[in-house]
GROMACS .gro file of C-alpha atoms in nm:
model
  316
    1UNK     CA    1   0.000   0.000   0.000
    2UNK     CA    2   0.123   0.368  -0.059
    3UNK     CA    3   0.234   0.528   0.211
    4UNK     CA    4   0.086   0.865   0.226
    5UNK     CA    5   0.356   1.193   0.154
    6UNK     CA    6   0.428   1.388   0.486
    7UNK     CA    7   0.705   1.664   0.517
    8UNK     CA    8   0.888   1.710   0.814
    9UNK     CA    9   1.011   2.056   0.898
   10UNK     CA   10   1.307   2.010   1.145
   11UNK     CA   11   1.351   2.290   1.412
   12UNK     CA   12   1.754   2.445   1.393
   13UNK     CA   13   1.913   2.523   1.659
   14UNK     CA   14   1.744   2.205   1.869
   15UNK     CA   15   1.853   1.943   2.109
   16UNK     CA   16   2.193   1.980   2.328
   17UNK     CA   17   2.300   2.291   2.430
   18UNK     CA   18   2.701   2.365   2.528
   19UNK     CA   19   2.603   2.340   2.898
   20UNK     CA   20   2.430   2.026   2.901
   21UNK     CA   21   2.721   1.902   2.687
   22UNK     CA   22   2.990   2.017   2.881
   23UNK     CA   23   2.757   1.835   3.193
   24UNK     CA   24   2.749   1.516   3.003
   25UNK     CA   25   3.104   1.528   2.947
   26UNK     CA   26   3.182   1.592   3.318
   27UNK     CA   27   3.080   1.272   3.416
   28UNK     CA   28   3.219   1.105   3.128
   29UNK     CA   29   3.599   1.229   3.205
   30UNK     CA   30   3.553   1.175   3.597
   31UNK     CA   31   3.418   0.854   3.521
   32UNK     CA   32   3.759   0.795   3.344
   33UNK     CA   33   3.974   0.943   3.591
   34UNK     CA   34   3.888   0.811   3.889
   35UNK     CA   35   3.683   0.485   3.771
   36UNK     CA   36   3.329   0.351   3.825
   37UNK     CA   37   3.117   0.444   4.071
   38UNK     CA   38   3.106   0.863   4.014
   39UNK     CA   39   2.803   0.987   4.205
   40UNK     CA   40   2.639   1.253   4.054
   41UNK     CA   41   2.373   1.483   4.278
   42UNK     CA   42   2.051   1.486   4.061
   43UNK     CA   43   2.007   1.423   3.764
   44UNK     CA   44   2.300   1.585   3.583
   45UNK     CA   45   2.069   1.720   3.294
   46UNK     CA   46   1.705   1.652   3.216
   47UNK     CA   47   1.691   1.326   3.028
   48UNK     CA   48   1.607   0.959   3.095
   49UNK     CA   49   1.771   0.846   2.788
   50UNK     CA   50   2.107   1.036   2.896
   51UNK     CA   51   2.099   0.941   3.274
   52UNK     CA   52   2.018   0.611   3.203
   53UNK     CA   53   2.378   0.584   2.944
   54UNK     CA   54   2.550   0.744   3.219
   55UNK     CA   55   2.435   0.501   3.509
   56UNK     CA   56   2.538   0.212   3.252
   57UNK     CA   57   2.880   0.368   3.243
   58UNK     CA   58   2.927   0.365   3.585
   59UNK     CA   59   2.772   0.725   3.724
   60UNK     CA   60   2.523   0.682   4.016
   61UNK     CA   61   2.252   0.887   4.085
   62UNK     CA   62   2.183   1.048   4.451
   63UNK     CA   63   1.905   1.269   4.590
   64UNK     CA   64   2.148   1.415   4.845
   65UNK     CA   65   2.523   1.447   4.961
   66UNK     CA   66   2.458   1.230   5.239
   67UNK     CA   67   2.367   0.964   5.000
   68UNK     CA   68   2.758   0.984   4.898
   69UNK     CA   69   3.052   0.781   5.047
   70UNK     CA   70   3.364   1.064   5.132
   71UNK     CA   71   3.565   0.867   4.947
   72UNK     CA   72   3.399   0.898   4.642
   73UNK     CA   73   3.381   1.195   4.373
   74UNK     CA   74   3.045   1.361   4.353
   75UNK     CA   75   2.938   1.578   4.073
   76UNK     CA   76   2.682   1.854   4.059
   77UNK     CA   77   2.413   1.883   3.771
   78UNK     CA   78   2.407   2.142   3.529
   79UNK     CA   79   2.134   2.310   3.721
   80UNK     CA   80   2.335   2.500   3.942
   81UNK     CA   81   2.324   2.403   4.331
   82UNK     CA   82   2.271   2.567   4.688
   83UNK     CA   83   2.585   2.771   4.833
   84UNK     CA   84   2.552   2.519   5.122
   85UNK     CA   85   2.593   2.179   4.896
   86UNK     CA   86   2.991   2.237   4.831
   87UNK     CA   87   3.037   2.439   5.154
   88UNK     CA   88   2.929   2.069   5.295
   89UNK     CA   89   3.107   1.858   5.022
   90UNK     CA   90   3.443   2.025   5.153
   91UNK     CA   91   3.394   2.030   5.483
   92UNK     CA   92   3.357   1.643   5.428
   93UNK     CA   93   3.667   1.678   5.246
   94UNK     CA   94   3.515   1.526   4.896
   95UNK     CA   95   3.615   1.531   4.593
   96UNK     CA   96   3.376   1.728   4.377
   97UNK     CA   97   3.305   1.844   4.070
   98UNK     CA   98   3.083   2.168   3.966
   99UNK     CA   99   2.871   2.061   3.625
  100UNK     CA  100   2.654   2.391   3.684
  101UNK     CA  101   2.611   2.565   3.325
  102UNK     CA  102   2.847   2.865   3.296
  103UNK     CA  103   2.546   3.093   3.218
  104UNK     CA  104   2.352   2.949   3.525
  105UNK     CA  105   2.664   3.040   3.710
  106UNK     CA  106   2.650   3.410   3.558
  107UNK     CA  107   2.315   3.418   3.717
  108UNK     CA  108   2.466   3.327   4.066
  109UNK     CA  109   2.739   3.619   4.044
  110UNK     CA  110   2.449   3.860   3.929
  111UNK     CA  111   2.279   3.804   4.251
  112UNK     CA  112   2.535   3.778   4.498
  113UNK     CA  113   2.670   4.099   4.336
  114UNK     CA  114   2.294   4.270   4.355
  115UNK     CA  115   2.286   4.128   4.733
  116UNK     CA  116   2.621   4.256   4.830
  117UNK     CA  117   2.519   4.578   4.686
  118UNK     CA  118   2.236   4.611   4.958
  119UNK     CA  119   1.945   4.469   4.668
  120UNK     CA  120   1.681   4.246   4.802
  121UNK     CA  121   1.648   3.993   4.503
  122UNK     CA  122   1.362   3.906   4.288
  123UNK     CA  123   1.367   3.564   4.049
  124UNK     CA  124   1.176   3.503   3.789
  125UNK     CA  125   1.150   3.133   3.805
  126UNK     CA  126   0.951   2.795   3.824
  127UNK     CA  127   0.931   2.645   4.245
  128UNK     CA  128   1.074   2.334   4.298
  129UNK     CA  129   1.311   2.367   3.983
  130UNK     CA  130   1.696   2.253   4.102
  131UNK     CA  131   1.793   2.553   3.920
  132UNK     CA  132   1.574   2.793   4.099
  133UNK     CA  133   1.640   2.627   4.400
  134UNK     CA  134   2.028   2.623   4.303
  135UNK     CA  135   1.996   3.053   4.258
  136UNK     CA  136   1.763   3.117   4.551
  137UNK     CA  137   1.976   2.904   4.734
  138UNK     CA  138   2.308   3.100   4.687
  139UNK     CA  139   2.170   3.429   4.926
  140UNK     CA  140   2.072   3.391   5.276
  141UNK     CA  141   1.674   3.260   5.332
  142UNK     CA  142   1.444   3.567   5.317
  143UNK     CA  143   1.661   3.721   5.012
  144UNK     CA  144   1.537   3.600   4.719
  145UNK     CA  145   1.141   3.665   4.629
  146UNK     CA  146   1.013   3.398   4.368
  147UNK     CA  147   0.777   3.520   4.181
  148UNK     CA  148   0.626   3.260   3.878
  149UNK     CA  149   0.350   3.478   3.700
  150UNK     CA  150   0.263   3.814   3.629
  151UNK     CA  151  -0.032   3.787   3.903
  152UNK     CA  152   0.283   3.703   4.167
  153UNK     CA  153   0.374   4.057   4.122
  154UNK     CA  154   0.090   4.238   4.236
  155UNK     CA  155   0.111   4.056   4.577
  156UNK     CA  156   0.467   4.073   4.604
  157UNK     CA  157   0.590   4.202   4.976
  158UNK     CA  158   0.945   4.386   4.948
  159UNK     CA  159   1.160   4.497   5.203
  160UNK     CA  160   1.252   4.842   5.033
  161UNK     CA  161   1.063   4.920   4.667
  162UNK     CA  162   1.373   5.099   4.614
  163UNK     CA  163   1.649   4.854   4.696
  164UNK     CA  164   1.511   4.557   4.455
  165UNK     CA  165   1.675   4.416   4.163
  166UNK     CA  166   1.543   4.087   3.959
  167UNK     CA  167   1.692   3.793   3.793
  168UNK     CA  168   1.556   3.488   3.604
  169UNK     CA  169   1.563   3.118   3.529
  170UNK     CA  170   1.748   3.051   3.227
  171UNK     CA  171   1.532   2.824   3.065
  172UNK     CA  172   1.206   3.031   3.093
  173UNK     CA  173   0.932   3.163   2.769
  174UNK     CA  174   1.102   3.439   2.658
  175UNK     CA  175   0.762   3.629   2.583
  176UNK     CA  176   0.628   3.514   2.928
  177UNK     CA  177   0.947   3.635   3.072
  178UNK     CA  178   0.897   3.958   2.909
  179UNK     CA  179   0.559   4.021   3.089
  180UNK     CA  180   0.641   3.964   3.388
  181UNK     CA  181   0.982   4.194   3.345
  182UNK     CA  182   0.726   4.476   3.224
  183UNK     CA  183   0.494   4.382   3.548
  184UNK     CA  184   0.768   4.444   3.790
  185UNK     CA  185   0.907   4.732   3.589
  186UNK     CA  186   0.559   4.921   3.668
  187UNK     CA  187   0.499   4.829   4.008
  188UNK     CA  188   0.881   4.893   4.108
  189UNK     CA  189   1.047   5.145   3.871
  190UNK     CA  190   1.349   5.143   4.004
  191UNK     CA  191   1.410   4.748   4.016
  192UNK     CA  192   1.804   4.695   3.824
  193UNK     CA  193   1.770   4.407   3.562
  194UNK     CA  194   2.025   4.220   3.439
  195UNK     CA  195   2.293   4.365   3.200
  196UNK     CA  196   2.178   4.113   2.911
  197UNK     CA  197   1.875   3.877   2.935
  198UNK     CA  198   1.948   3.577   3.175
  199UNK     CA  199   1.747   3.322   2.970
  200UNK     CA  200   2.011   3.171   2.779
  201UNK     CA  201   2.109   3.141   2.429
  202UNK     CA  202   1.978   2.799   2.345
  203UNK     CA  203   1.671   2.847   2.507
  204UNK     CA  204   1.575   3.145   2.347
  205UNK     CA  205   1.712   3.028   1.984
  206UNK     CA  206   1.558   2.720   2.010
  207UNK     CA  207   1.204   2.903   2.110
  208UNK     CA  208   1.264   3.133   1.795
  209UNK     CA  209   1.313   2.818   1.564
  210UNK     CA  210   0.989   2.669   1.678
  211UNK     CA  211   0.773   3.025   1.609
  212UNK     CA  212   0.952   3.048   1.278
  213UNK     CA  213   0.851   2.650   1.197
  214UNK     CA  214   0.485   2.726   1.310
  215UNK     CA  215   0.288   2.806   1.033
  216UNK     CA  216   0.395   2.574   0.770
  217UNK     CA  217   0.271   2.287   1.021
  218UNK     CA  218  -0.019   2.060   1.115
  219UNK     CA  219   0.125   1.913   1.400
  220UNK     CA  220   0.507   1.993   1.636
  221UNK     CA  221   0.618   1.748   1.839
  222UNK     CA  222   0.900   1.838   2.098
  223UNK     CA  223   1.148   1.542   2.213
  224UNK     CA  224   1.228   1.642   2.610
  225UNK     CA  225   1.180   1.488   2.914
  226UNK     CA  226   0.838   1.572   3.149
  227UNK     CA  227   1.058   1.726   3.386
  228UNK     CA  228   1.264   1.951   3.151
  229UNK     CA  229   1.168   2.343   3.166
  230UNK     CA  230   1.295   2.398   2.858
  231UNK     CA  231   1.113   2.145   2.676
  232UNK     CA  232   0.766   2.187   2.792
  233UNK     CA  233   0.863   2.566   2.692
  234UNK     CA  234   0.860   2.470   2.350
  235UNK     CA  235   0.529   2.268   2.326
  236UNK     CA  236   0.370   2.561   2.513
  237UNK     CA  237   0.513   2.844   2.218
  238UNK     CA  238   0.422   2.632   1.937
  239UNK     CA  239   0.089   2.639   2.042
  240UNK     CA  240   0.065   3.043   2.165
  241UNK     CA  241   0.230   3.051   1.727
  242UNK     CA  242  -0.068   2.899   1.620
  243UNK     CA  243   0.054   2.533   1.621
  244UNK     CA  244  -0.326   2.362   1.735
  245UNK     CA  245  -0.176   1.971   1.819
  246UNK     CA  246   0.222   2.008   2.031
  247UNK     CA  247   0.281   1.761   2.228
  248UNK     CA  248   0.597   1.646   2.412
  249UNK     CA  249   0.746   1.319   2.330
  250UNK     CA  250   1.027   1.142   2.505
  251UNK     CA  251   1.128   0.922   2.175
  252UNK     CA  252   0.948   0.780   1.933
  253UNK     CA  253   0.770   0.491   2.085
  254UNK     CA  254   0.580   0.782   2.255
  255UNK     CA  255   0.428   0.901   1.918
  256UNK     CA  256   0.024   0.886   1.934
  257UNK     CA  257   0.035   0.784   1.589
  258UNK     CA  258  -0.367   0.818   1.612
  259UNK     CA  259  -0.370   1.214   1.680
  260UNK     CA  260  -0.157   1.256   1.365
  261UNK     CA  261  -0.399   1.059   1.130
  262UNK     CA  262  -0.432   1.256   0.790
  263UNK     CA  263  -0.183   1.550   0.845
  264UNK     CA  264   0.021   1.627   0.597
  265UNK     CA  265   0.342   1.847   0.812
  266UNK     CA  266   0.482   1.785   1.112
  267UNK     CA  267   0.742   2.000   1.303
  268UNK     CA  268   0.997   1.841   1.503
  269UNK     CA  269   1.251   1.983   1.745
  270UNK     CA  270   1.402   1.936   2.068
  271UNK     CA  271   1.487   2.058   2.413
  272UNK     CA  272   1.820   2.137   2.505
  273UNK     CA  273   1.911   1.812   2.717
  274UNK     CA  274   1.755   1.595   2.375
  275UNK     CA  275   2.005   1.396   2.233
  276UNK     CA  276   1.983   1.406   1.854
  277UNK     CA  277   1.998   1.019   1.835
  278UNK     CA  278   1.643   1.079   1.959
  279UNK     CA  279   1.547   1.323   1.706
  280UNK     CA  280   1.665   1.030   1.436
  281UNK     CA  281   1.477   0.739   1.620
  282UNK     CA  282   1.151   0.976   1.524
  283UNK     CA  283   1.258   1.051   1.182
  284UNK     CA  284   1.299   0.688   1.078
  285UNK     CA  285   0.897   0.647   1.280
  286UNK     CA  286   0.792   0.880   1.039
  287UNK     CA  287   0.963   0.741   0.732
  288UNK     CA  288   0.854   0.393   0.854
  289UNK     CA  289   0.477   0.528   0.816
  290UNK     CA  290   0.492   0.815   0.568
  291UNK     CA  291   0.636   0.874   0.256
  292UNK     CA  292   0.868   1.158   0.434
  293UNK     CA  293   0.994   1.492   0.258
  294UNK     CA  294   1.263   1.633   0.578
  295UNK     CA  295   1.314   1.980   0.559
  296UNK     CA  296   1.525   2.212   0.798
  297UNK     CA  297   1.431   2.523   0.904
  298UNK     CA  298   1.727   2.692   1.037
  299UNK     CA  299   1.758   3.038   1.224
  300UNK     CA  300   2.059   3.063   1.421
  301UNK     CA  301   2.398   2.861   1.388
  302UNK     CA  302   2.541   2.790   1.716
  303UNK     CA  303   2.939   2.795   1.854
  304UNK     CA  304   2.943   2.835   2.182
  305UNK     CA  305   3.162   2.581   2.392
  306UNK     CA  306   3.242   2.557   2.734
  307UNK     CA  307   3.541   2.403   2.909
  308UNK     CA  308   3.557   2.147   3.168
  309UNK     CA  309   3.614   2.217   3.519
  310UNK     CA  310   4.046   2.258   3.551
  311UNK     CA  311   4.027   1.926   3.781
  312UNK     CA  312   3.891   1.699   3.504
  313UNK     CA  313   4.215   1.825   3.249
  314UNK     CA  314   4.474   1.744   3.532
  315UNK     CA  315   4.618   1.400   3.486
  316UNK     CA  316   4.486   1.178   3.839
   0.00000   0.00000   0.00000
């Protein structure tokens, strides 16, 4: 039987990011340093299918530093942790190593810098995500207001309207962002922002590549874990760009083949801790079903690379 024709418009930039692959690579290179087991604290980035290689390799998985024997490395994910996590890691004397993104990190400084400065801190951010956890958690308790929507600002309690200052999650919707930037803005003119925009590069070229992808599509499915911000990001601005069916996937046995019955396009992309062996696996679905046209839709080239941590390029 003919398969019927389907094009697939593929998202550019999408999947890994430099953080998540300088994270990856972390635990790769301390896992050949020092030799199975590494422990890494959380999940090092957001993805089963990456966690799940890394635990086969030798890396195991904690909740908590007290899950960790001293004589063990332990590495932190890419999400940025607590001030009180390595103060506690040396202390115990530990071996550890810092996979926190070099932008997240940039969004540390900001606010220690802000706080030092006499600011009373406000974060834009998501509660109960390690990385806003990881920020809030590098000023004293009390410091750092959360605030998650643009209603959050109207009840917000400060300390001093005119000692305030705001940062964000790196991984937020850049038009959601906005809004809320332009909510505090009004209720607290003289609130300092940061220099540049603290959602990241990927995040915010990889939200750009879905809007531009939009309208030539029926359908845009986004490979990402459940738990990854900047995944469920992009499911939720295809559908503000008009996109009516977006739905996350984790890989291609979680297609519901069903829903896509008699479209004719189909955008794919994927969040930044996606590997793009993932994006094939889905690709060859399609091409298994349909007679498939691929098509890229590019709108940024990325470069940016980040070194390892100093300890991981010293011989053992």
């Amino acid at each position: 039987m003919a398969k019927s024709p389907l094009t697939l418009y593929l998202a550019a930039p999408r999947g890994f990011c430099a953080g998540v692959d300088r994270a990856i690579k972390i635990v790769e290179m301390a896992i050949e340093k020092w030799g199975a087991p590494v422990y890494v604290r959380h999940e090092i980035v957001h993805n089963k299918f990456v966690v799940d290689g890394l635990r086969d390799r030798g890396a195991i998985f904690v909740a908590e530093l007290d899950q960790v024997p001293n004589d063990r490395p332990v590495i932190f994910s890419a999400h940025g942790v607590p001030k009180a996590i390595p103060a506690e890691a040396a202390r115990r004397e530990m071996v550890y190593v810092d996979a926190t993104c070099p932008l997240v990190s940039k969004v540390h400084i900001e606010a220690e810098r802000h706080s030092e400065a006499g600011l009373q801190m406000v974060m834009i951010g998501h509660a109960g995500h390690p990385e806003t956890i990881g920020t809030m958690g590098q000023l004293p308790q009390g410091e750092v207001l959360l605030v998650e929507t643009v209603d959050d600002v109207a009840t917000l309690a400060v300390r001093d309207p005119e000692r305030l200052a705001f940062v964000t999650q790196t991984t937020l919707s850049v038009d959601d962002t906005a809004e809320i930037v332009a909510a505090l803005r009004a209720r607290f003119p003289a609130i300092v922002g940061p220099h540049k925009e603290d959602i990241c590069y990927a995040t915010t070229n990889r939200q750009a590549a879905v809007k531009e992808v939009a309208p030539k599509i029926d359908a845009l499915l986004v490979i990402g874990a459940p738990n990854s911000s900047n995944s469920k990001r992009l499911v939720e601005v295809g559908r503000n760009a008009g996109c009516a069916y977006a739905q996350l996937v984790q890989r291609a046995t979680d297609i519901d083949w069903r829903a896509l019955d008699g479209i004719r396009s189909v955008g794919v992309t994927a969040g930044a801790s996606a590997p793009e062996l993932l994006v094939k696996e889905v690709i060859d679905a399609f091409r298994a079903r349909f007679d498939t046209t691929v098509e890229i839709v590019e709108t940024a080239t990325e470069r940016v690379e980040f070194k390892v941590p100093r300890i991981l390029r010293e011989p053992a």
